[in-house]
Short mmCIF file of C-alpha atoms in Angstrom, two decimals:
data_model
loop_
_atom_site.label_atom_id
_atom_site.label_comp_id
_atom_site.label_asym_id
_atom_site.label_seq_id
_atom_site.Cartn_x
_atom_site.Cartn_y
_atom_site.Cartn_z
CA MET A 24 0.00 0.00 0.00
CA LYS A 25 1.26 3.48 -0.88
CA LYS A 26 2.24 5.58 2.13
CA TYR A 27 1.22 9.20 1.67
CA HIS A 28 3.59 11.98 2.68
CA ALA A 29 2.73 15.62 3.33
CA GLY A 30 3.72 16.56 -0.22
CA ASP A 31 1.48 13.85 -1.68
CA ILE A 32 -1.49 15.08 0.35
CA ASN A 33 -1.02 18.65 -0.81
CA VAL A 34 -0.89 17.54 -4.46
CA ILE A 35 -4.07 15.48 -4.01
CA LYS A 36 -5.84 18.33 -2.24
CA ASP A 37 -4.86 20.77 -4.99
CA LYS A 38 -6.18 18.38 -7.64
CA ILE A 39 -9.50 17.95 -5.83
CA PHE A 40 -9.93 21.65 -5.04
CA ALA A 41 -9.10 22.54 -8.65
CA ARG A 42 -12.19 20.57 -9.65
CA ASP A 43 -14.45 21.79 -6.82
CA ASN A 44 -13.56 23.69 -3.66
CA ARG A 45 -16.62 22.35 -1.82
CA PHE A 46 -14.67 19.36 -0.50
CA ASP A 47 -13.31 18.85 2.99
CA VAL A 48 -10.19 16.70 2.55
CA ARG A 49 -8.48 14.82 5.39
CA ILE A 50 -6.23 11.80 5.84
CA GLN A 51 -7.23 8.97 8.15
CA ASP A 52 -5.27 5.73 8.59
CA ASN A 53 -3.37 6.57 5.38
CA THR A 54 -6.67 6.93 3.50
CA VAL A 55 -7.45 10.22 1.76
CA ILE A 56 -11.10 10.99 2.52
CA ALA A 57 -12.84 13.77 0.62
CA VAL A 58 -16.24 14.81 1.96
CA TYR A 59 -18.36 16.50 -0.70
CA LEU A 60 -20.09 19.09 1.43
CA PRO A 61 -23.17 19.77 -0.78
CA TYR A 62 -24.31 16.16 -0.23
CA ASN A 63 -22.26 15.32 2.89
CA LEU A 64 -21.02 12.35 0.87
CA GLU A 65 -17.72 10.67 1.76
CA PHE A 66 -15.38 9.73 -1.06
CA VAL A 67 -12.03 7.92 -0.97
CA TYR A 68 -9.16 8.93 -3.22
CA ILE A 69 -8.02 6.08 -5.50
CA PRO A 70 -4.51 6.68 -6.87
CA GLY A 71 -4.02 5.84 -10.52
CA GLY A 72 -1.85 2.93 -11.55
CA ILE A 73 -1.40 -0.18 -13.67
CA TYR A 74 -2.67 -3.65 -12.76
CA ASN A 75 -3.54 -7.03 -14.23
CA LYS A 76 -7.30 -7.20 -14.64
CA GLY A 77 -9.11 -10.53 -14.46
CA LEU A 78 -8.25 -13.93 -13.05
CA SER A 79 -4.56 -14.82 -13.29
CA PHE A 80 -3.22 -18.38 -13.49
CA GLU A 81 -2.03 -18.09 -9.88
CA GLU A 82 -5.48 -16.98 -8.73
CA ARG A 83 -7.08 -19.93 -10.52
CA GLN A 84 -4.78 -22.22 -8.56
CA GLN A 85 -5.67 -20.46 -5.32
CA ALA A 86 -9.36 -20.96 -6.07
CA ARG A 87 -8.77 -24.69 -6.67
CA GLU A 88 -7.13 -24.95 -3.28
CA ILE A 89 -10.43 -23.81 -1.76
CA ASN A 90 -12.47 -26.07 -4.03
CA SER A 91 -10.76 -28.46 -6.44
CA ALA A 92 -13.76 -28.23 -8.79
CA ILE A 93 -13.98 -24.65 -10.11
CA VAL A 94 -17.54 -23.44 -9.54
CA PHE A 95 -17.48 -20.43 -11.85
CA ASP A 96 -16.93 -19.72 -15.54
CA GLU A 97 -13.26 -18.90 -16.03
CA ASP A 98 -13.93 -17.60 -19.54
CA GLU A 99 -15.69 -14.59 -18.02
CA MET A 100 -12.53 -13.51 -16.21
CA VAL A 101 -9.78 -13.69 -18.83
CA CYS A 102 -6.66 -11.91 -17.54
CA GLU A 103 -5.62 -8.64 -19.21
CA ASN A 104 -2.12 -7.43 -18.37
CA ASN A 105 -0.98 -3.89 -17.64
CA VAL A 106 -4.36 -2.15 -17.61
CA GLU A 107 -3.98 1.55 -16.75
CA VAL A 108 -6.34 3.42 -14.44
CA SER A 109 -6.38 7.18 -13.79
CA ASP A 110 -6.97 8.49 -10.28
CA PHE A 111 -10.53 9.24 -9.17
CA LEU A 112 -12.78 9.56 -6.12
CA ILE A 113 -15.28 6.84 -5.20
CA THR A 114 -17.77 6.68 -2.35
CA ARG A 115 -16.33 5.19 0.83
CA THR A 116 -19.32 2.84 1.27
CA PRO A 117 -22.04 1.67 -1.07
CA VAL A 118 -24.90 4.12 -1.47
CA LEU A 119 -27.03 3.64 1.64
CA ASN A 120 -30.79 3.70 2.09
CA SER A 121 -30.53 6.91 4.13
CA PHE A 122 -28.80 8.69 1.23
CA ALA A 123 -30.82 7.18 -1.61
CA GLY A 124 -34.06 7.99 0.20
CA ARG A 125 -33.22 11.70 0.07
CA TYR A 126 -32.60 11.80 -3.67
CA MET A 127 -34.75 9.10 -5.23
CA LYS A 128 -38.16 10.17 -6.53
CA ARG A 129 -40.13 7.46 -4.78
CA ASP A 130 -43.30 7.66 -2.70
CA CYS A 131 -41.44 5.68 -0.06
CA PHE A 132 -38.10 3.99 0.37
CA TYR A 133 -37.84 0.62 2.08
CA GLY A 134 -34.90 -0.58 4.16
CA GLU A 135 -32.98 0.37 7.26
CA ASP A 136 -31.17 3.69 6.93
CA PHE A 137 -27.55 2.56 7.18
CA PHE A 138 -27.87 -0.55 5.02
CA THR A 139 -26.94 -0.92 1.36
CA ALA A 140 -29.57 0.49 -1.01
CA TYR A 141 -30.45 -2.00 -3.75
CA LEU A 142 -31.57 -0.10 -6.83
CA LYS A 143 -32.65 -0.76 -10.39
CA LYS A 144 -30.45 0.59 -13.18
CA ASP A 145 -32.84 3.41 -14.12
CA GLU A 146 -32.91 4.51 -10.47
CA VAL A 147 -29.11 4.53 -10.35
CA ASP A 148 -29.00 6.54 -13.59
CA LEU A 149 -31.43 9.07 -12.10
CA LEU A 150 -29.32 9.37 -8.96
CA CYS A 151 -26.15 9.91 -11.01
CA HIS A 152 -27.91 12.53 -13.13
CA GLN A 153 -29.24 14.42 -10.10
CA LEU A 154 -25.84 14.52 -8.41
CA ASN A 155 -23.70 14.93 -11.56
CA LEU A 156 -21.74 11.80 -10.65
CA ARG A 157 -21.27 8.46 -12.41
CA LEU A 158 -20.85 4.73 -11.87
CA PRO A 159 -17.39 3.13 -11.85
CA THR A 160 -16.25 1.20 -14.87
CA GLU A 161 -15.58 -2.50 -14.36
CA THR A 162 -11.85 -1.79 -14.63
CA GLU A 163 -11.99 0.97 -12.01
CA TRP A 164 -14.00 -1.11 -9.58
CA GLU A 165 -11.79 -4.19 -9.78
CA TYR A 166 -8.71 -1.98 -9.40
CA SER A 167 -10.30 -0.35 -6.32
CA VAL A 168 -11.20 -3.70 -4.76
CA ARG A 169 -7.77 -5.21 -5.36
CA ALA A 170 -6.07 -2.17 -3.83
CA GLY A 171 -2.69 -3.48 -4.95
CA SER A 172 -3.42 -7.15 -4.22
CA THR A 173 -2.42 -9.74 -6.83
CA GLU A 174 -4.13 -12.59 -4.99
CA LEU A 175 -7.56 -14.18 -5.28
CA PHE A 176 -9.17 -11.89 -2.69
CA THR A 177 -8.27 -8.42 -1.51
CA PHE A 178 -7.51 -10.02 1.88
CA GLY A 179 -5.27 -12.77 0.51
CA LYS A 180 -5.29 -16.29 -0.94
CA LYS A 181 -7.65 -17.85 1.56
CA LEU A 182 -10.92 -17.10 3.28
CA PRO A 183 -10.65 -15.75 6.84
CA GLY A 184 -12.70 -17.14 9.72
CA GLU A 185 -16.38 -16.37 10.11
CA GLU A 186 -15.80 -13.55 12.61
CA GLN A 187 -13.57 -11.68 10.16
CA LEU A 188 -15.81 -12.51 7.22
CA GLU A 189 -18.72 -10.90 9.06
CA LYS A 190 -16.70 -7.68 9.23
CA TRP A 191 -16.13 -7.81 5.46
CA LEU A 192 -19.68 -8.83 4.55
CA SER A 193 -21.94 -6.93 6.92
CA SER A 194 -24.47 -4.68 5.20
CA ASP A 195 -24.87 -2.50 8.31
CA PHE A 196 -22.72 0.63 7.94
CA SER A 197 -23.92 2.47 11.04
CA ASP A 198 -20.48 2.05 12.67
CA LEU A 199 -17.51 1.63 10.34
CA ASN A 200 -15.24 0.87 13.31
CA CYS A 201 -16.91 -2.56 13.49
CA LEU A 202 -16.11 -3.41 9.87
CA ASN A 203 -13.09 -4.32 7.74
CA CYS A 204 -11.95 -2.16 4.85
CA ASN A 205 -9.42 -2.80 2.10
CA TYR A 206 -6.08 -0.98 1.70
CA TYR A 207 -7.73 1.89 -0.15
CA GLY A 208 -10.13 2.43 2.76
CA LEU A 209 -13.27 1.11 1.06
CA TYR A 210 -15.96 -0.55 3.15
CA GLY A 211 -18.64 -2.95 1.92
CA ILE A 212 -16.73 -4.00 -1.18
CA TYR A 213 -18.78 -7.20 -1.44
CA SER A 214 -22.23 -5.59 -1.52
CA GLY A 215 -22.37 -5.96 -5.30
CA VAL A 216 -22.21 -2.93 -7.60
CA TRP A 217 -23.54 -1.72 -10.92
CA CYS A 218 -20.74 -0.88 -13.36
CA SER A 219 -21.15 1.46 -16.30
CA ASP A 220 -19.95 -1.13 -18.86
CA HIS A 221 -22.34 -3.13 -21.00
CA TYR A 222 -21.73 -6.82 -20.35
CA LYS A 223 -20.02 -9.18 -22.74
CA LYS A 224 -18.71 -12.56 -21.72
CA ASN A 225 -15.17 -11.93 -22.96
CA GLU A 226 -13.28 -9.89 -25.54
CA ASN A 227 -14.43 -12.17 -28.37
CA SER A 228 -18.13 -11.94 -27.46
CA LEU A 229 -20.74 -9.45 -28.60
CA GLU A 230 -21.74 -6.68 -26.23
CA THR A 231 -25.21 -7.10 -24.70
CA ARG A 232 -27.77 -4.58 -23.47
CA ASP A 233 -27.14 -5.77 -19.90
CA PHE A 234 -24.54 -4.30 -17.55
CA VAL A 235 -21.57 -5.68 -15.65
CA ILE A 236 -22.12 -6.50 -11.98
CA LYS A 237 -19.10 -6.94 -9.71
CA GLY A 238 -18.87 -8.56 -6.29
CA GLY A 239 -21.85 -9.68 -4.25
CA GLY A 240 -20.56 -11.98 -1.51
CA ALA A 241 -22.43 -9.92 1.11
CA TYR A 242 -25.71 -10.25 -0.77
CA PHE A 243 -25.72 -14.02 -0.12
CA TRP A 244 -24.41 -13.89 3.47
CA PRO A 245 -24.65 -16.07 5.52
CA TRP A 246 -23.47 -18.45 2.82
CA GLN A 247 -25.11 -21.81 2.21
CA ASP A 248 -22.75 -23.27 -0.39
CA GLU A 249 -20.09 -21.79 -2.70
CA GLU A 250 -21.03 -18.11 -2.39
CA TRP A 251 -17.41 -17.32 -1.45
CA ILE A 252 -16.72 -17.02 -5.17
CA TRP A 253 -18.44 -13.61 -5.10
CA CYS A 254 -15.56 -12.28 -3.02
CA ILE A 255 -13.04 -13.01 -5.78
CA SER A 256 -11.69 -9.66 -6.99
CA ALA A 257 -12.11 -10.64 -10.65
CA MET A 258 -15.64 -12.06 -10.20
CA ARG A 259 -18.25 -10.61 -12.58
CA MET A 260 -21.70 -11.34 -13.96
CA SER A 261 -24.39 -9.91 -16.21
CA SER A 262 -27.17 -7.80 -14.71
CA GLU A 263 -29.54 -10.23 -16.44
CA GLY A 264 -29.01 -12.54 -13.44
CA LEU A 265 -30.01 -10.01 -10.77
CA VAL A 266 -32.94 -10.76 -8.46
CA ASP A 267 -35.66 -8.16 -9.24
CA GLY A 268 -33.11 -6.28 -11.36
CA GLU A 269 -31.64 -4.58 -8.27
CA CYS A 270 -28.06 -4.16 -7.06
CA GLY A 271 -25.95 -1.91 -4.86
CA CYS A 272 -23.92 0.94 -6.32
CA ARG A 273 -20.99 3.29 -5.78
CA LEU A 274 -20.66 6.81 -7.11
CA VAL A 275 -17.55 8.23 -8.78
CA TYR A 276 -16.30 11.82 -8.90
CA ASP A 277 -13.95 12.43 -11.84
CA LEU A 278 -10.66 14.23 -11.27
CA HIS A 279 -9.87 14.63 -14.98
#
C-alpha cells in the first residue's frame, strides 16, 4: 500500500480543489477521505496505476485450493495485463438507504437507513444525473477492490474465519469501526455494484444490453454453499441474473 507523505497530500488536495472547492479533505489511517459538502457524501481517493485485470493463473490455482472443482466460468474472467487506471474519487461505502431515500423520486423507500440500497439501473441513472456523478467502470472497480493485491481476494489467498468474514460482509454501515476495509479504505466492497460497462462474456463476445455487476458476496451472506466465489476480486456477472433487477452501487467523482 502506498504511504502518503505531506507533499502527496497537498498535491491530491490541490487536484480535488481545482475541480471543486466544496470538498473537505483529510487523511485517516493513510486513506485520503474527501467529503463533498453539498451532499455530505464521503469519497475515498483512488490513486491511478497499472494492474492485471481478471483472473490470473495463480489466482485460478488459489481458487482450486479452496475447491478443487472450479464453480465459476473462467472464460468470463480472462486476464488482461498492464491495464492503466487514472486516479478518481469513489464513495467510501455503497450508497445507503438513508442517502438514496433523500434523492430518489419514490413515494417511499424501504430498508434500514444505514444498510446498502439496492436499486434498479434506471434509479441509479437518475441518482447519477441528479448529483452529476457516475458509476465506476468495471476496470476501475476491480482496481479499487484489489487495492494493490495480486491474490484471489483483496484479503489474501484464503478465506478468513467467520468472525472476520462478518466484518467484510456486513451490510450494516452504522459504525464503520466494526467493519473491515481494504487498503484503499473502502468498506462494503462485497455488496455488489452496478458498473457502467455493457456486459459481454469476454473480448471475443458481442456486447449485450445488460450491464456488468461486480462482487456480491455480502448479498448471499450467511453463505449456504459456494457463495465465497463472489468475493473473488475478478468475479463478474451480467445484470440479467439479478434478483428483481436490483443491485448496490458506488458513485464516482472524476478528477480529470
